[in-house]
């Protein structure tokens, strides 16, 4: 049960903001991939915040029945990051 509570408190934290990504960049030299991108604007923000890559995902869509499908958003996200270098 403790593991589930830790997972939920970490990955379901609505207080997390884009600015928190700066902290991650400062504490690791590992590549950071941002999962859950469903909008072109968020893909561009991920680039602006120095992410090494993005994962277009609705996390399986199980938690949010009305979530947009990844297939629908993939073309606009791909267009938004076209020509951008990831995993540098």
Tab-separated table of C-alpha atoms in Angstrom:
chain	number	residue	atom	x	y	z
A	1	UNK	CA	0.000	0.000	0.000
A	2	UNK	CA	2.875	2.360	0.770
A	3	UNK	CA	4.202	2.001	-2.790
A	4	UNK	CA	0.807	2.937	-4.239
A	5	UNK	CA	0.599	6.006	-1.988
A	6	UNK	CA	4.091	7.093	-3.038
A	7	UNK	CA	3.218	6.628	-6.710
A	8	UNK	CA	-0.032	8.608	-6.440
A	9	UNK	CA	1.553	11.435	-4.451
A	10	UNK	CA	4.380	11.741	-6.975
A	11	UNK	CA	2.628	11.278	-10.306
A	12	UNK	CA	-0.771	12.718	-9.482
A	13	UNK	CA	0.456	15.932	-7.943
A	14	UNK	CA	-1.536	18.825	-9.419
A	15	UNK	CA	0.873	21.293	-7.800
A	16	UNK	CA	3.685	20.353	-10.198
A	17	UNK	CA	4.442	23.112	-12.671
A	18	UNK	CA	6.587	23.521	-15.765
A	19	UNK	CA	9.095	25.428	-13.619
A	20	UNK	CA	9.713	22.230	-11.607
A	21	UNK	CA	11.479	20.800	-14.641
A	22	UNK	CA	14.357	23.211	-13.997
A	23	UNK	CA	14.947	21.443	-10.679
A	24	UNK	CA	15.176	18.094	-12.420
A	25	UNK	CA	17.619	19.442	-14.988
A	26	UNK	CA	19.796	20.753	-12.145
A	27	UNK	CA	19.933	17.513	-10.144
A	28	UNK	CA	20.686	15.000	-12.894
A	29	UNK	CA	22.774	14.537	-15.969
A	30	UNK	CA	20.437	11.809	-17.181
A	31	UNK	CA	18.190	12.479	-20.165
A	32	UNK	CA	14.690	13.582	-19.174
A	33	UNK	CA	11.752	12.393	-21.269
A	34	UNK	CA	8.417	14.058	-20.640
A	35	UNK	CA	5.491	11.643	-20.936
A	36	UNK	CA	1.877	12.600	-21.389
A	37	UNK	CA	2.198	15.184	-24.138
A	38	UNK	CA	-1.119	15.602	-25.960
A	39	UNK	CA	-0.885	19.148	-27.312
A	40	UNK	CA	1.488	20.906	-29.684
A	41	UNK	CA	1.887	23.804	-27.220
A	42	UNK	CA	3.077	21.381	-24.533
A	43	UNK	CA	5.545	19.814	-26.961
A	44	UNK	CA	6.993	23.255	-27.676
A	45	UNK	CA	7.165	23.997	-23.933
A	46	UNK	CA	9.022	20.736	-23.346
A	47	UNK	CA	11.632	21.906	-25.844
A	48	UNK	CA	11.797	25.348	-24.224
A	49	UNK	CA	12.390	23.745	-20.814
A	50	UNK	CA	15.248	21.644	-22.167
A	51	UNK	CA	13.651	18.221	-22.130
A	52	UNK	CA	15.612	15.571	-23.988
A	53	UNK	CA	12.524	14.024	-25.505
A	54	UNK	CA	8.765	13.705	-25.291
A	55	UNK	CA	6.381	10.784	-25.279
A	56	UNK	CA	2.986	11.382	-26.848
A	57	UNK	CA	0.729	9.531	-24.444
A	58	UNK	CA	-2.639	9.630	-22.744
A	59	UNK	CA	-1.293	7.109	-20.205
A	60	UNK	CA	-3.429	4.365	-21.689
A	61	UNK	CA	-6.600	6.432	-21.558
A	62	UNK	CA	-7.909	4.234	-18.777
A	63	UNK	CA	-8.066	6.955	-16.152
A	64	UNK	CA	-9.787	9.557	-18.292
A	65	UNK	CA	-12.492	8.092	-20.492
A	66	UNK	CA	-12.886	11.293	-22.481
A	67	UNK	CA	-9.191	11.837	-23.159
A	68	UNK	CA	-8.182	12.607	-26.705
A	69	UNK	CA	-6.452	9.744	-28.479
A	70	UNK	CA	-2.747	9.892	-29.190
A	71	UNK	CA	-3.394	9.104	-32.840
A	72	UNK	CA	-5.472	12.281	-33.134
A	73	UNK	CA	-2.783	14.541	-31.686
A	74	UNK	CA	0.349	12.923	-33.102
A	75	UNK	CA	0.354	14.922	-36.377
A	76	UNK	CA	0.108	18.318	-34.636
A	77	UNK	CA	2.706	17.371	-32.000
A	78	UNK	CA	5.078	16.057	-34.668
A	79	UNK	CA	4.653	19.277	-36.636
A	80	UNK	CA	5.346	21.355	-33.504
A	81	UNK	CA	8.681	19.618	-32.837
A	82	UNK	CA	9.722	19.080	-36.448
A	83	UNK	CA	13.358	19.930	-36.868
A	84	UNK	CA	14.003	20.147	-33.145
A	85	UNK	CA	16.886	18.163	-31.770
A	86	UNK	CA	16.117	15.915	-28.815
A	87	UNK	CA	18.413	13.746	-26.704
A	88	UNK	CA	21.329	16.116	-27.057
